[in-house]
Coordinates of C-alpha atoms in Angstrom, one line a residue:
Q7 CA 147.4 193.1 251.2
L8 CA 149.5 192.1 248.2
Q9 CA 151.9 189.3 248.6
K10 CA 155.2 189.4 246.9
F11 CA 155.8 186.8 244.2
N12 CA 158.8 184.6 244.7
S13 CA 161.1 184.0 241.7
N14 CA 159.7 180.5 240.9
E15 CA 156.1 181.9 240.6
Q16 CA 157.3 184.7 238.4
V17 CA 159.2 182.3 236.1
A18 CA 156.1 179.9 236.0
M19 CA 153.8 182.8 235.1
S20 CA 156.2 184.2 232.5
L21 CA 156.6 180.8 230.9
S22 CA 152.9 180.0 230.8
I23 CA 152.0 183.4 229.3
C24 CA 154.9 183.2 226.8
S25 CA 154.0 179.7 225.8
V26 CA 150.5 180.8 224.8
L27 CA 151.8 183.7 222.8
I28 CA 154.5 181.7 221.1
T29 CA 152.1 178.9 220.3
F30 CA 149.6 181.3 218.7
F31 CA 152.2 183.0 216.5
V32 CA 154.1 179.8 215.5
A33 CA 150.8 178.1 214.6
E34 CA 149.7 181.1 212.5
E35 CA 152.9 182.2 210.9
V36 CA 155.0 179.0 210.6
F37 CA 152.5 176.2 210.2
H38 CA 149.6 178.3 208.8
V39 CA 147.0 176.7 211.0
S40 CA 144.6 178.2 213.5
G41 CA 146.4 179.9 216.3
V42 CA 143.2 180.0 218.4
L43 CA 142.8 176.2 218.2
A44 CA 146.5 175.7 218.9
V45 CA 146.2 177.8 222.1
V46 CA 143.1 175.8 223.1
T47 CA 145.1 172.6 222.6
V48 CA 147.9 174.0 224.8
G49 CA 145.3 174.9 227.4
L50 CA 143.9 171.4 227.3
H51 CA 147.3 169.9 227.7
F52 CA 148.2 172.2 230.5
S53 CA 145.0 171.4 232.3
A54 CA 145.6 167.7 232.0
Q55 CA 149.4 167.5 232.7
G56 CA 151.2 170.9 233.0
H57 CA 149.7 172.0 236.3
R58 CA 151.5 169.2 238.1
A59 CA 154.8 171.0 237.6
M60 CA 153.6 173.9 239.8
T61 CA 153.5 174.2 243.6
P62 CA 150.0 174.8 245.1
A63 CA 150.8 178.4 245.8
C64 CA 152.0 178.9 242.2
E65 CA 149.0 177.1 240.8
H66 CA 146.7 179.4 242.8
T67 CA 148.5 182.5 241.5
H68 CA 148.4 181.1 238.0
H69 CA 144.7 180.5 238.3
D70 CA 144.0 184.0 239.4
I71 CA 146.1 185.6 236.6
V72 CA 144.6 183.4 233.9
N73 CA 141.1 184.1 235.1
Q74 CA 141.6 187.8 235.1
T75 CA 143.3 187.8 231.7
A76 CA 140.6 185.5 230.2
Y77 CA 137.9 187.9 231.5
M78 CA 139.6 191.0 230.0
C79 CA 140.2 189.2 226.6
N80 CA 136.6 187.9 226.5
Q81 CA 135.3 191.5 227.0
A82 CA 137.7 192.9 224.4
I83 CA 136.7 190.2 221.8
F84 CA 133.0 190.9 222.3
L85 CA 133.6 194.7 222.1
I86 CA 135.6 194.4 218.9
G87 CA 133.0 191.9 217.4
G88 CA 130.2 194.4 218.2
V89 CA 132.0 197.2 216.5
I90 CA 132.8 195.2 213.4
C91 CA 129.2 193.8 213.3
E92 CA 127.9 197.4 213.4
R93 CA 130.1 198.3 210.6
F94 CA 129.0 195.4 208.4
L95 CA 125.3 195.8 209.2
F96 CA 124.8 199.6 209.0
E97 CA 127.7 201.0 207.0
S98 CA 128.0 198.3 204.3
H99 CA 124.2 197.9 203.7
I100 CA 124.4 194.1 203.6
A101 CA 121.5 193.4 205.9
D102 CA 119.1 192.8 203.0
G103 CA 116.7 189.9 202.6
E104 CA 119.1 187.8 200.5
H105 CA 122.0 188.0 203.0
I106 CA 119.7 187.3 206.0
G107 CA 118.2 184.3 204.1
R108 CA 121.7 182.9 203.4
L109 CA 122.7 183.4 207.1
I110 CA 119.6 181.4 208.2
F111 CA 120.4 178.6 205.7
L112 CA 124.0 178.5 206.9
Y113 CA 122.9 178.4 210.5
I114 CA 120.6 175.4 209.8
W115 CA 123.2 173.7 207.6
L116 CA 125.9 174.0 210.3
H117 CA 123.5 172.3 212.8
I118 CA 122.7 169.5 210.4
T119 CA 126.4 168.9 209.7
R120 CA 127.3 169.0 213.4
A121 CA 124.4 166.6 214.2
T122 CA 125.6 164.2 211.5
V123 CA 129.2 164.2 212.8
C124 CA 128.1 163.8 216.4
L125 CA 125.7 161.0 215.6
L126 CA 128.4 159.2 213.6
F127 CA 130.8 159.3 216.6
W128 CA 128.2 158.8 219.3
P129 CA 128.8 155.1 219.7
F130 CA 132.5 155.9 220.4
L131 CA 131.7 158.8 222.7
K132 CA 129.2 156.6 224.7
R133 CA 131.9 154.1 225.5
S134 CA 134.8 156.4 226.2
G135 CA 135.5 158.8 229.0
Y136 CA 132.5 159.7 231.0
G137 CA 130.1 158.2 228.4
V138 CA 128.0 160.8 226.5
T139 CA 124.2 160.4 226.9
F140 CA 121.8 161.5 224.2
K141 CA 120.8 164.6 226.1
E142 CA 124.5 165.6 226.3
L143 CA 124.9 164.9 222.6
V144 CA 122.0 167.3 221.9
I145 CA 123.8 170.0 223.9
V146 CA 127.0 169.4 222.0
V147 CA 125.1 169.7 218.7
Y148 CA 123.4 172.9 219.7
G149 CA 126.4 174.3 221.6
G150 CA 129.0 174.2 218.8
L151 CA 131.6 177.0 218.7
R152 CA 129.7 179.7 220.5
G153 CA 131.3 182.5 222.5
A154 CA 134.7 184.1 222.5
I155 CA 136.6 181.4 220.7
G156 CA 134.2 181.2 217.8
L157 CA 134.0 185.0 217.6
A158 CA 137.8 185.3 217.7
M159 CA 138.0 182.8 214.8
G160 CA 135.4 184.8 212.9
L161 CA 137.3 188.0 213.5
M162 CA 140.5 186.4 212.2
V163 CA 138.7 185.3 209.0
E164 CA 137.2 188.8 208.5
H165 CA 140.7 190.3 208.9
N166 CA 142.4 187.8 206.5
H167 CA 142.7 189.6 203.1
Y168 CA 143.1 186.2 201.3
I169 CA 139.5 185.2 202.1
D170 CA 136.8 186.9 200.2

């Protein structure tokens, strides 16, 4: 049975959804920085501080709405990414040996760069927060930006006509 929202829950849901959309567009259009990373930053802040402004019932409703929205967006991003990959691989005829070699080199180079940065900051990471172990550092190096956020950023780069 569906429960009726009270007005405070509706206002909280509207504000949280609008804050995400406004953050994205202001970051992209006004400050010319990554809207995806700006939204991730807002999410981190909301996880740390913002949820305290909600009642437990409102927080539960917010959690349900955000989870369902995230699931739908995740599915949409992977569907769009698959369609665009198919276009690049089979319609543009760019899947030749040279391009595949460059992709492999880029993949290895990104891991080397990420490993270097993580190793440089490991002494700090070991002593702060939960304390990162070497096993966790290896996971951070390998994990990188995988999944929907990395794919969304890649789709935005592909869509940007100023980047060749």
